[in-house]
Amino acid sequence: MRSPAEALAAIPREQFIPDVVYVPGPDHWLVPLRRSEQPVRWRELVDDDDGAVITKVGPHPGVPVEVSDPATGRGLVATSSSSSPRVIAAMIQALDPAPGMKVLEIGTGTGYNAAVLAYVLGHDNITSIEIDPDVAEQARTALHKAGHPVEVIVGDGENGHPPRAPYDRIIVTAAAHTVPYAWVEQTTPGGTIVVPWAPTIHPDWPLARLTVRADGTAVGRFIGRAGFMPLRAQRLLPRVMHEAEERWIKAGRPHYSRYGVTVTREGQSVWLDSPANPVDPAQ
């Protein structure tokens, strides 16, 4: 089986990056950067193994639509991006794929991560779901041009994709603070779910790896760091994140690896050191 490192070396990221991307402007709002106007800067962004590239923006839910201004970026926030190759490699490593495994990706984005997965496991074993129809179509086109025709589904990733279930692995490219039980139901016993966690427990935006058990529960710990934009239905207000950080400081600033998650049909529990020691997350 090919490794994620081999895939990243073989697949040019630029095949999945549009000619217009977005960067913080003078007032910190996101403004367009066009390849035709700034080819060197565009190339620097694409070639940065540690950097995500913002590929689409939309209205900030807390800013009145009438004050949004695409020219200055005022009132706009990132809605889609290309994850950094370093983070992609780390997440696929955590996924621990093996030949013949079926993988569901939640959040297609540009399609770059799906291409890497397809290179490792074969495109027939990968299904990717994207909530934004325009983003899904662009990714589908890029994947076909690159020779990795992954099936891209338009839909809400929180529901998974039952028609191709069960999956051996589920990988999520958006931050969550609540694991939908549909993901657990659609993963085979012994399978793995890798999901970036919103900062409701720890301010470092940790990465969770959960193992699905035969009794229908999923249990795991935070294993690293991976900041992602949130699932659309799981966005957080700044005050919620601030309050969560205050609770973490009050608890003595525990390392993220001390936290874990248990998910059942009835709900989920986040805990410190042991499932017997649940904590109260902000949501």
PDB file of C-alpha atoms in Angstrom:
ATOM      1  CA  MET A   1       0.000   0.000   0.000  1.00  0.00           C
ATOM      2  CA  ARG A   2       1.236   3.488  -0.805  1.00  0.00           C
ATOM      3  CA  SER A   3       1.933   5.811   2.100  1.00  0.00           C
ATOM      4  CA  PRO A   4       0.435   9.299   2.687  1.00  0.00           C
ATOM      5  CA  ALA A   5       3.931  10.753   2.217  1.00  0.00           C
ATOM      6  CA  GLU A   6       4.191   9.130  -1.214  1.00  0.00           C
ATOM      7  CA  ALA A   7       0.749  10.467  -2.102  1.00  0.00           C
ATOM      8  CA  LEU A   8       1.615  14.021  -1.078  1.00  0.00           C
ATOM      9  CA  ALA A   9       4.816  13.872  -3.108  1.00  0.00           C
ATOM     10  CA  ALA A  10       3.005  12.527  -6.159  1.00  0.00           C
ATOM     11  CA  ILE A  11      -0.058  14.810  -6.197  1.00  0.00           C
ATOM     12  CA  PRO A  12       0.552  18.512  -6.910  1.00  0.00           C
ATOM     13  CA  ARG A  13      -1.546  20.578  -4.527  1.00  0.00           C
ATOM     14  CA  GLU A  14      -1.971  23.285  -7.137  1.00  0.00           C
ATOM     15  CA  GLN A  15      -4.299  20.998  -9.116  1.00  0.00           C
ATOM     16  CA  PHE A  16      -6.892  21.588  -6.400  1.00  0.00           C
ATOM     17  CA  ILE A  17      -6.361  25.277  -5.623  1.00  0.00           C
ATOM     18  CA  PRO A  18      -8.459  27.837  -7.549  1.00  0.00           C
ATOM     19  CA  ASP A  19      -6.856  30.873  -9.134  1.00  0.00           C
ATOM     20  CA  VAL A  20      -8.574  33.122  -6.569  1.00  0.00           C
ATOM     21  CA  VAL A  21      -7.822  32.454  -2.903  1.00  0.00           C
ATOM     22  CA  TYR A  22      -8.292  34.599   0.198  1.00  0.00           C
ATOM     23  CA  VAL A  23      -5.855  36.131   2.682  1.00  0.00           C
ATOM     24  CA  PRO A  24      -6.204  38.554   5.614  1.00  0.00           C
ATOM     25  CA  GLY A  25      -6.226  42.170   4.447  1.00  0.00           C
ATOM     26  CA  PRO A  26      -5.105  45.344   6.254  1.00  0.00           C
ATOM     27  CA  ASP A  27      -8.182  45.243   8.503  1.00  0.00           C
ATOM     28  CA  HIS A  28      -7.844  41.467   9.040  1.00  0.00           C
ATOM     29  CA  TRP A  29     -10.908  40.723   6.925  1.00  0.00           C
ATOM     30  CA  LEU A  30     -10.391  38.195   4.130  1.00  0.00           C
ATOM     31  CA  VAL A  31      -9.630  39.701   0.721  1.00  0.00           C
ATOM     32  CA  PRO A  32      -9.123  37.982  -2.636  1.00  0.00           C
ATOM     33  CA  LEU A  33      -5.664  37.177  -3.946  1.00  0.00           C
ATOM     34  CA  ARG A  34      -5.632  36.440  -7.674  1.00  0.00           C
ATOM     35  CA  ARG A  35      -3.027  34.230  -9.242  1.00  0.00           C
ATOM     36  CA  SER A  36      -2.989  36.389 -12.360  1.00  0.00           C
ATOM     37  CA  GLU A  37      -2.092  39.467 -10.308  1.00  0.00           C
ATOM     38  CA  GLN A  38       0.186  37.971  -7.627  1.00  0.00           C
ATOM     39  CA  PRO A  39       1.568  34.692  -9.031  1.00  0.00           C
ATOM     40  CA  VAL A  40       4.540  34.560  -6.662  1.00  0.00           C
ATOM     41  CA  ARG A  41       2.434  35.040  -3.536  1.00  0.00           C
ATOM     42  CA  TRP A  42      -0.153  32.533  -4.813  1.00  0.00           C
ATOM     43  CA  ARG A  43       2.621  29.997  -5.355  1.00  0.00           C
ATOM     44  CA  GLU A  44       4.040  30.613  -1.869  1.00  0.00           C
ATOM     45  CA  LEU A  45       0.664  29.864  -0.311  1.00  0.00           C
ATOM     46  CA  VAL A  46       0.181  26.689  -2.331  1.00  0.00           C
ATOM     47  CA  ASP A  47       3.699  25.399  -1.616  1.00  0.00           C
ATOM     48  CA  ASP A  48       3.515  25.998   2.139  1.00  0.00           C
ATOM     49  CA  ASP A  49       3.294  22.536   3.699  1.00  0.00           C
ATOM     50  CA  ASP A  50       2.239  24.022   7.029  1.00  0.00           C
ATOM     51  CA  GLY A  51      -0.411  26.398   5.736  1.00  0.00           C
ATOM     52  CA  ALA A  52      -4.078  26.027   4.880  1.00  0.00           C
ATOM     53  CA  VAL A  53      -5.306  27.959   1.831  1.00  0.00           C
ATOM     54  CA  ILE A  54      -8.699  29.646   2.068  1.00  0.00           C
ATOM     55  CA  THR A  55     -10.600  28.990  -1.144  1.00  0.00           C
ATOM     56  CA  LYS A  56     -14.095  30.338  -0.470  1.00  0.00           C
ATOM     57  CA  VAL A  57     -15.683  32.930   1.794  1.00  0.00           C
ATOM     58  CA  GLY A  58     -19.224  33.733   2.864  1.00  0.00           C
ATOM     59  CA  PRO A  59     -21.119  36.164   5.101  1.00  0.00           C
ATOM     60  CA  HIS A  60     -20.223  36.136   8.775  1.00  0.00           C
ATOM     61  CA  PRO A  61     -23.338  34.925  10.649  1.00  0.00           C
ATOM     62  CA  GLY A  62     -22.915  37.718  13.195  1.00  0.00           C
ATOM     63  CA  VAL A  63     -22.503  40.576  10.711  1.00  0.00           C
ATOM     64  CA  PRO A  64     -25.489  42.188   8.912  1.00  0.00           C
ATOM     65  CA  VAL A  65     -25.522  41.254   5.232  1.00  0.00           C
ATOM     66  CA  GLU A  66     -25.874  44.893   4.186  1.00  0.00           C
ATOM     67  CA  VAL A  67     -22.442  45.794   5.578  1.00  0.00           C
ATOM     68  CA  SER A  68     -20.627  42.885   3.874  1.00  0.00           C
ATOM     69  CA  ASP A  69     -18.225  44.073   1.200  1.00  0.00           C
ATOM     70  CA  PRO A  70     -16.396  41.535  -1.023  1.00  0.00           C
ATOM     71  CA  ALA A  71     -13.915  44.196  -2.134  1.00  0.00           C
ATOM     72  CA  THR A  72     -12.585  44.764   1.381  1.00  0.00           C
ATOM     73  CA  GLY A  73     -13.614  41.428   2.857  1.00  0.00           C
ATOM     74  CA  ARG A  74     -15.686  43.140   5.525  1.00  0.00           C
ATOM     75  CA  GLY A  75     -18.262  40.796   7.014  1.00  0.00           C
ATOM     76  CA  LEU A  76     -16.867  37.705   5.264  1.00  0.00           C
ATOM     77  CA  VAL A  77     -15.426  34.550   6.818  1.00  0.00           C
ATOM     78  CA  ALA A  78     -13.814  31.430   5.407  1.00  0.00           C
ATOM     79  CA  THR A  79     -16.258  28.703   4.379  1.00  0.00           C
ATOM     80  CA  SER A  80     -13.909  26.331   2.537  1.00  0.00           C
ATOM     81  CA  SER A  81     -10.178  25.737   2.405  1.00  0.00           C
ATOM     82  CA  SER A  82      -7.396  23.359   1.463  1.00  0.00           C
ATOM     83  CA  SER A  83      -5.866  21.814   4.580  1.00  0.00           C
ATOM     84  CA  SER A  84      -2.114  21.960   5.035  1.00  0.00           C
ATOM     85  CA  PRO A  85      -0.284  18.900   3.689  1.00  0.00           C
ATOM     86  CA  ARG A  86       1.300  18.398   7.109  1.00  0.00           C
ATOM     87  CA  VAL A  87      -2.114  18.140   8.770  1.00  0.00           C
ATOM     88  CA  ILE A  88      -3.440  15.881   6.013  1.00  0.00           C
ATOM     89  CA  ALA A  89      -0.522  13.497   6.496  1.00  0.00           C
ATOM     90  CA  ALA A  90      -0.965  13.464  10.290  1.00  0.00           C
ATOM     91  CA  MET A  91      -4.698  12.769  10.068  1.00  0.00           C
ATOM     92  CA  ILE A  92      -4.312   9.952   7.543  1.00  0.00           C
ATOM     93  CA  GLN A  93      -1.558   8.487   9.698  1.00  0.00           C
ATOM     94  CA  ALA A  94      -3.981   8.569  12.644  1.00  0.00           C
ATOM     95  CA  LEU A  95      -6.602   6.909  10.452  1.00  0.00           C
ATOM     96  CA  ASP A  96      -4.240   3.914  10.074  1.00  0.00           C
ATOM     97  CA  PRO A  97      -5.643   2.754   6.721  1.00  0.00           C
ATOM     98  CA  ALA A  98      -5.023  -0.725   5.332  1.00  0.00           C
ATOM     99  CA  PRO A  99      -5.545  -2.192   1.847  1.00  0.00           C
ATOM    100  CA  GLY A 100      -9.181  -2.741   0.923  1.00  0.00           C
ATOM    101  CA  MET A 101     -10.596  -0.433   3.590  1.00  0.00           C
ATOM    102  CA  LYS A 102     -13.614   1.761   2.801  1.00  0.00           C
ATOM    103  CA  VAL A 103     -13.301   5.371   3.930  1.00  0.00           C
ATOM    104  CA  LEU A 104     -15.890   8.118   4.277  1.00  0.00           C
ATOM    105  CA  GLU A 105     -14.547  11.662   4.224  1.00  0.00           C
ATOM    106  CA  ILE A 106     -16.748  14.332   5.812  1.00  0.00           C
ATOM    107  CA  GLY A 107     -16.004  17.643   4.094  1.00  0.00           C
ATOM    108  CA  THR A 108     -14.608  17.370   0.558  1.00  0.00           C
ATOM    109  CA  GLY A 109     -13.389  20.953   0.283  1.00  0.00           C
ATOM    110  CA  THR A 110     -11.051  21.268  -2.686  1.00  0.00           C
ATOM    111  CA  GLY A 111     -10.785  17.494  -3.090  1.00  0.00           C
ATOM    112  CA  TYR A 112      -7.061  17.422  -2.278  1.00  0.00           C
ATOM    113  CA  ASN A 113      -7.452  15.247   0.824  1.00  0.00           C
ATOM    114  CA  ALA A 114      -9.725  12.869  -1.083  1.00  0.00           C
ATOM    115  CA  ALA A 115      -7.085  12.578  -3.807  1.00  0.00           C
ATOM    116  CA  VAL A 116      -4.458  11.640  -1.237  1.00  0.00           C
ATOM    117  CA  LEU A 117      -6.773   9.012   0.240  1.00  0.00           C
ATOM    118  CA  ALA A 118      -7.533   7.682  -3.244  1.00  0.00           C
ATOM    119  CA  TYR A 119      -3.821   7.426  -4.040  1.00  0.00           C
ATOM    120  CA  VAL A 120      -3.311   5.384  -0.863  1.00  0.00           C
ATOM    121  CA  LEU A 121      -6.394   3.129  -1.028  1.00  0.00           C
ATOM    122  CA  GLY A 122      -7.833   3.448  -4.537  1.00  0.00           C
ATOM    123  CA  HIS A 123     -10.624   5.798  -5.540  1.00  0.00           C
ATOM    124  CA  ASP A 124     -13.302   3.076  -5.431  1.00  0.00           C
ATOM    125  CA  ASN A 125     -12.767   2.784  -1.679  1.00  0.00           C
ATOM    126  CA  ILE A 126     -13.294   6.491  -0.954  1.00  0.00           C
ATOM    127  CA  THR A 127     -16.580   8.375  -0.597  1.00  0.00           C
ATOM    128  CA  SER A 128     -16.532  12.089   0.157  1.00  0.00           C
ATOM    129  CA  ILE A 129     -19.448  14.285   1.195  1.00  0.00           C
ATOM    130  CA  GLU A 130     -19.641  18.075   0.901  1.00  0.00           C
ATOM    131  CA  ILE A 131     -22.449  20.359   2.051  1.00  0.00           C
ATOM    132  CA  ASP A 132     -21.768  23.160  -0.481  1.00  0.00           C
ATOM    133  CA  PRO A 133     -22.914  22.151  -4.002  1.00  0.00           C
ATOM    134  CA  ASP A 134     -20.536  24.569  -5.763  1.00  0.00           C
ATOM    135  CA  VAL A 135     -17.548  23.392  -3.735  1.00  0.00           C
ATOM    136  CA  ALA A 136     -18.531  19.772  -4.382  1.00  0.00           C
ATOM    137  CA  GLU A 137     -18.699  20.312  -8.139  1.00  0.00           C
ATOM    138  CA  GLN A 138     -15.312  22.061  -8.232  1.00  0.00           C
ATOM    139  CA  ALA A 139     -13.762  19.244  -6.216  1.00  0.00           C
ATOM    140  CA  ARG A 140     -15.356  16.588  -8.400  1.00  0.00           C
ATOM    141  CA  THR A 141     -13.962  18.262 -11.519  1.00  0.00           C
ATOM    142  CA  ALA A 142     -10.473  18.616 -10.013  1.00  0.00           C
ATOM    143  CA  LEU A 143     -10.442  14.987  -8.865  1.00  0.00           C
ATOM    144  CA  HIS A 144     -11.374  13.716 -12.322  1.00  0.00           C
ATOM    145  CA  LYS A 145      -8.747  15.898 -14.005  1.00  0.00           C
ATOM    146  CA  ALA A 146      -6.130  14.625 -11.562  1.00  0.00           C
ATOM    147  CA  GLY A 147      -7.037  11.001 -12.278  1.00  0.00           C
ATOM    148  CA  HIS A 148      -8.650  10.280  -8.906  1.00  0.00           C
ATOM    149  CA  PRO A 149     -12.406  10.106  -9.647  1.00  0.00           C
ATOM    150  CA  VAL A 150     -13.642   9.813  -6.073  1.00  0.00           C
ATOM    151  CA  GLU A 151     -17.408   9.745  -5.595  1.00  0.00           C
ATOM    152  CA  VAL A 152     -18.365  13.177  -4.216  1.00  0.00           C
ATOM    153  CA  ILE A 153     -21.791  13.415  -2.617  1.00  0.00           C
ATOM    154  CA  VAL A 154     -23.647  16.666  -1.917  1.00  0.00           C
ATOM    155  CA  GLY A 155     -25.189  16.513   1.526  1.00  0.00           C
ATOM    156  CA  ASP A 156     -24.911  17.199   5.224  1.00  0.00           C
ATOM    157  CA  GLY A 157     -21.882  15.314   6.506  1.00  0.00           C
ATOM    158  CA  GLU A 158     -23.393  15.016   9.980  1.00  0.00           C
ATOM    159  CA  ASN A 159     -25.699  12.377   8.499  1.00  0.00           C
ATOM    160  CA  GLY A 160     -22.831  10.420   6.981  1.00  0.00           C
ATOM    161  CA  HIS A 161     -23.723   8.515   3.797  1.00  0.00           C
ATOM    162  CA  PRO A 162     -25.740   5.362   4.578  1.00  0.00           C
ATOM    163  CA  PRO A 163     -25.871   3.944   1.012  1.00  0.00           C
ATOM    164  CA  ARG A 164     -22.184   2.967   1.087  1.00  0.00           C
ATOM    165  CA  ALA A 165     -21.980   2.111   4.786  1.00  0.00           C
ATOM    166  CA  PRO A 166     -20.480   0.488   6.716  1.00  0.00           C
ATOM    167  CA  TYR A 167     -17.079   2.161   6.531  1.00  0.00           C
ATOM    168  CA  ASP A 168     -13.833   0.959   8.043  1.00  0.00           C
ATOM    169  CA  ARG A 169     -12.715   4.519   8.601  1.00  0.00           C
ATOM    170  CA  ILE A 170     -14.338   7.972   8.804  1.00  0.00           C
ATOM    171  CA  ILE A 171     -12.180  11.082   8.530  1.00  0.00           C
ATOM    172  CA  VAL A 172     -13.629  14.527   9.195  1.00  0.00           C
ATOM    173  CA  THR A 173     -12.108  17.698   7.752  1.00  0.00           C
ATOM    174  CA  ALA A 174     -14.162  20.101   9.877  1.00  0.00           C
ATOM    175  CA  ALA A 175     -14.153  20.739  13.608  1.00  0.00           C
ATOM    176  CA  ALA A 176     -16.903  19.243  15.754  1.00  0.00           C
ATOM    177  CA  HIS A 177     -17.829  19.516  19.412  1.00  0.00           C
ATOM    178  CA  THR A 178     -20.468  16.789  19.192  1.00  0.00           C
ATOM    179  CA  VAL A 179     -20.013  13.503  17.335  1.00  0.00           C
ATOM    180  CA  PRO A 180     -23.170  12.620  15.382  1.00  0.00           C
ATOM    181  CA  TYR A 181     -24.180   9.078  16.241  1.00  0.00           C
ATOM    182  CA  ALA A 182     -24.700   8.443  12.522  1.00  0.00           C
ATOM    183  CA  TRP A 183     -20.910   8.307  12.177  1.00  0.00           C
ATOM    184  CA  VAL A 184     -20.688   5.605  14.825  1.00  0.00           C
ATOM    185  CA  GLU A 185     -23.560   3.622  13.296  1.00  0.00           C
ATOM    186  CA  GLN A 186     -21.909   3.727   9.872  1.00  0.00           C
ATOM    187  CA  THR A 187     -18.486   2.523  11.084  1.00  0.00           C
ATOM    188  CA  THR A 188     -17.681  -1.165  11.377  1.00  0.00           C
ATOM    189  CA  PRO A 189     -16.865  -2.543  14.854  1.00  0.00           C
ATOM    190  CA  GLY A 190     -13.152  -2.009  15.370  1.00  0.00           C
ATOM    191  CA  GLY A 191     -13.204   0.882  12.902  1.00  0.00           C
ATOM    192  CA  THR A 192     -11.809   4.355  13.472  1.00  0.00           C
ATOM    193  CA  ILE A 193     -13.212   7.884  13.392  1.00  0.00           C
ATOM    194  CA  VAL A 194     -10.710  10.765  13.200  1.00  0.00           C
ATOM    195  CA  VAL A 195     -12.234  14.176  13.893  1.00  0.00           C
ATOM    196  CA  PRO A 196     -10.794  17.616  14.756  1.00  0.00           C
ATOM    197  CA  TRP A 197     -12.327  18.934  17.964  1.00  0.00           C
ATOM    198  CA  ALA A 198     -13.644  22.451  18.453  1.00  0.00           C
ATOM    199  CA  PRO A 199     -12.066  24.296  21.447  1.00  0.00           C
ATOM    200  CA  THR A 200     -14.829  23.428  23.893  1.00  0.00           C
ATOM    201  CA  ILE A 201     -12.454  21.450  26.107  1.00  0.00           C
ATOM    202  CA  HIS A 202      -8.917  22.469  25.203  1.00  0.00           C
ATOM    203  CA  PRO A 203      -7.745  25.677  23.465  1.00  0.00           C
ATOM    204  CA  ASP A 204      -5.306  23.848  21.163  1.00  0.00           C
ATOM    205  CA  TRP A 205      -8.063  22.593  18.829  1.00  0.00           C
ATOM    206  CA  PRO A 206      -7.158  18.922  19.477  1.00  0.00           C
ATOM    207  CA  LEU A 207      -7.592  15.957  17.161  1.00  0.00           C
ATOM    208  CA  ALA A 208      -9.689  13.031  18.399  1.00  0.00           C
ATOM    209  CA  ARG A 209      -9.291   9.402  17.353  1.00  0.00           C
ATOM    210  CA  LEU A 210     -12.203   7.164  18.317  1.00  0.00           C
ATOM    211  CA  THR A 211     -12.540   3.392  18.038  1.00  0.00           C
ATOM    212  CA  VAL A 212     -16.000   1.945  17.442  1.00  0.00           C
ATOM    213  CA  ARG A 213     -16.835  -1.025  19.658  1.00  0.00           C
ATOM    214  CA  ALA A 214     -19.100  -3.987  19.031  1.00  0.00           C
ATOM    215  CA  ASP A 215     -21.631  -2.634  21.534  1.00  0.00           C
ATOM    216  CA  GLY A 216     -22.224   0.458  19.381  1.00  0.00           C
ATOM    217  CA  THR A 217     -20.133   2.892  21.412  1.00  0.00           C
ATOM    218  CA  ALA A 218     -17.094   4.853  20.257  1.00  0.00           C
ATOM    219  CA  VAL A 219     -14.264   5.687  22.637  1.00  0.00           C
ATOM    220  CA  GLY A 220     -10.963   7.484  22.200  1.00  0.00           C
ATOM    221  CA  ARG A 221      -8.628  10.289  23.159  1.00  0.00           C
ATOM    222  CA  PHE A 222      -7.183  13.474  21.778  1.00  0.00           C
ATOM    223  CA  ILE A 223      -3.918  12.623  20.025  1.00  0.00           C
ATOM    224  CA  GLY A 224      -2.665  15.823  18.407  1.00  0.00           C
ATOM    225  CA  ARG A 225      -3.590  19.270  17.145  1.00  0.00           C
ATOM    226  CA  ALA A 226      -5.612  20.126  14.041  1.00  0.00           C
ATOM    227  CA  GLY A 227      -7.427  23.439  13.665  1.00  0.00           C
ATOM    228  CA  PHE A 228     -10.313  23.347  11.174  1.00  0.00           C
ATOM    229  CA  MET A 229     -13.335  25.417  10.327  1.00  0.00           C
ATOM    230  CA  PRO A 230     -16.393  24.064  12.172  1.00  0.00           C
ATOM    231  CA  LEU A 231     -19.183  21.962  10.789  1.00  0.00           C
ATOM    232  CA  ARG A 232     -21.866  24.425   9.720  1.00  0.00           C
ATOM    233  CA  ALA A 233     -24.329  23.341  12.402  1.00  0.00           C
ATOM    234  CA  GLN A 234     -21.650  23.349  15.107  1.00  0.00           C
ATOM    235  CA  ARG A 235     -20.302  26.888  14.947  1.00  0.00           C
ATOM    236  CA  LEU A 236     -19.379  28.461  18.278  1.00  0.00           C
ATOM    237  CA  LEU A 237     -19.650  32.007  19.564  1.00  0.00           C
ATOM    238  CA  PRO A 238     -16.324  33.541  20.679  1.00  0.00           C
ATOM    239  CA  ARG A 239     -17.568  33.794  24.264  1.00  0.00           C
ATOM    240  CA  VAL A 240     -18.162  30.032  24.377  1.00  0.00           C
ATOM    241  CA  MET A 241     -14.552  29.369  23.404  1.00  0.00           C
ATOM    242  CA  HIS A 242     -13.342  31.956  25.917  1.00  0.00           C
ATOM    243  CA  GLU A 243     -15.361  30.368  28.720  1.00  0.00           C
ATOM    244  CA  ALA A 244     -14.022  26.936  27.772  1.00  0.00           C
ATOM    245  CA  GLU A 245     -10.453  28.201  27.980  1.00  0.00           C
ATOM    246  CA  GLU A 246     -11.132  29.715  31.385  1.00  0.00           C
ATOM    247  CA  ARG A 247     -12.385  26.335  32.639  1.00  0.00           C
ATOM    248  CA  TRP A 248      -9.285  24.648  31.240  1.00  0.00           C
ATOM    249  CA  ILE A 249      -7.009  27.136  33.012  1.00  0.00           C
ATOM    250  CA  LYS A 250      -8.935  26.648  36.247  1.00  0.00           C
ATOM    251  CA  ALA A 251      -8.437  22.876  35.882  1.00  0.00           C
ATOM    252  CA  GLY A 252      -4.653  23.382  35.825  1.00  0.00           C
ATOM    253  CA  ARG A 253      -4.084  23.479  32.044  1.00  0.00           C
ATOM    254  CA  PRO A 254      -4.150  19.697  31.444  1.00  0.00           C
ATOM    255  CA  HIS A 255      -2.430  18.459  28.287  1.00  0.00           C
ATOM    256  CA  TYR A 256      -4.900  17.571  25.551  1.00  0.00           C
ATOM    257  CA  SER A 257      -3.799  13.924  25.620  1.00  0.00           C
ATOM    258  CA  ARG A 258      -5.383  13.546  29.062  1.00  0.00           C
ATOM    259  CA  TYR A 259      -8.850  14.120  27.612  1.00  0.00           C
ATOM    260  CA  GLY A 260     -11.039  11.509  25.977  1.00  0.00           C
ATOM    261  CA  VAL A 261     -14.510  11.053  24.505  1.00  0.00           C
ATOM    262  CA  THR A 262     -17.162   8.355  24.770  1.00  0.00           C
ATOM    263  CA  VAL A 263     -20.062   8.386  22.296  1.00  0.00           C
ATOM    264  CA  THR A 264     -23.217   6.295  22.716  1.00  0.00           C
ATOM    265  CA  ARG A 265     -26.628   6.284  21.104  1.00  0.00           C
ATOM    266  CA  GLU A 266     -27.870   8.353  24.052  1.00  0.00           C
ATOM    267  CA  GLY A 267     -25.186  11.044  23.761  1.00  0.00           C
ATOM    268  CA  GLN A 268     -21.544  11.705  24.475  1.00  0.00           C
ATOM    269  CA  SER A 269     -19.275  12.294  27.440  1.00  0.00           C
ATOM    270  CA  VAL A 270     -15.938  14.117  27.460  1.00  0.00           C
ATOM    271  CA  TRP A 271     -13.644  13.087  30.285  1.00  0.00           C
ATOM    272  CA  LEU A 272     -10.281  13.799  31.890  1.00  0.00           C
ATOM    273  CA  ASP A 273      -7.926  10.831  32.376  1.00  0.00           C
ATOM    274  CA  SER A 274     -10.778   8.332  32.762  1.00  0.00           C
ATOM    275  CA  PRO A 275     -14.403   7.916  31.637  1.00  0.00           C
ATOM    276  CA  ALA A 276     -15.181   7.916  35.364  1.00  0.00           C
ATOM    277  CA  ASN A 277     -14.150  11.581  35.499  1.00  0.00           C
ATOM    278  CA  PRO A 278     -16.437  13.475  33.055  1.00  0.00           C
ATOM    279  CA  VAL A 279     -15.994  17.188  32.449  1.00  0.00           C
ATOM    280  CA  ASP A 280     -18.570  19.764  31.437  1.00  0.00           C
ATOM    281  CA  PRO A 281     -17.721  21.004  27.922  1.00  0.00           C
ATOM    282  CA  ALA A 282     -18.937  24.290  26.449  1.00  0.00           C
ATOM    283  CA  GLN A 283     -21.251  23.876  23.504  1.00  0.00           C
TER     284      GLN A 283
END
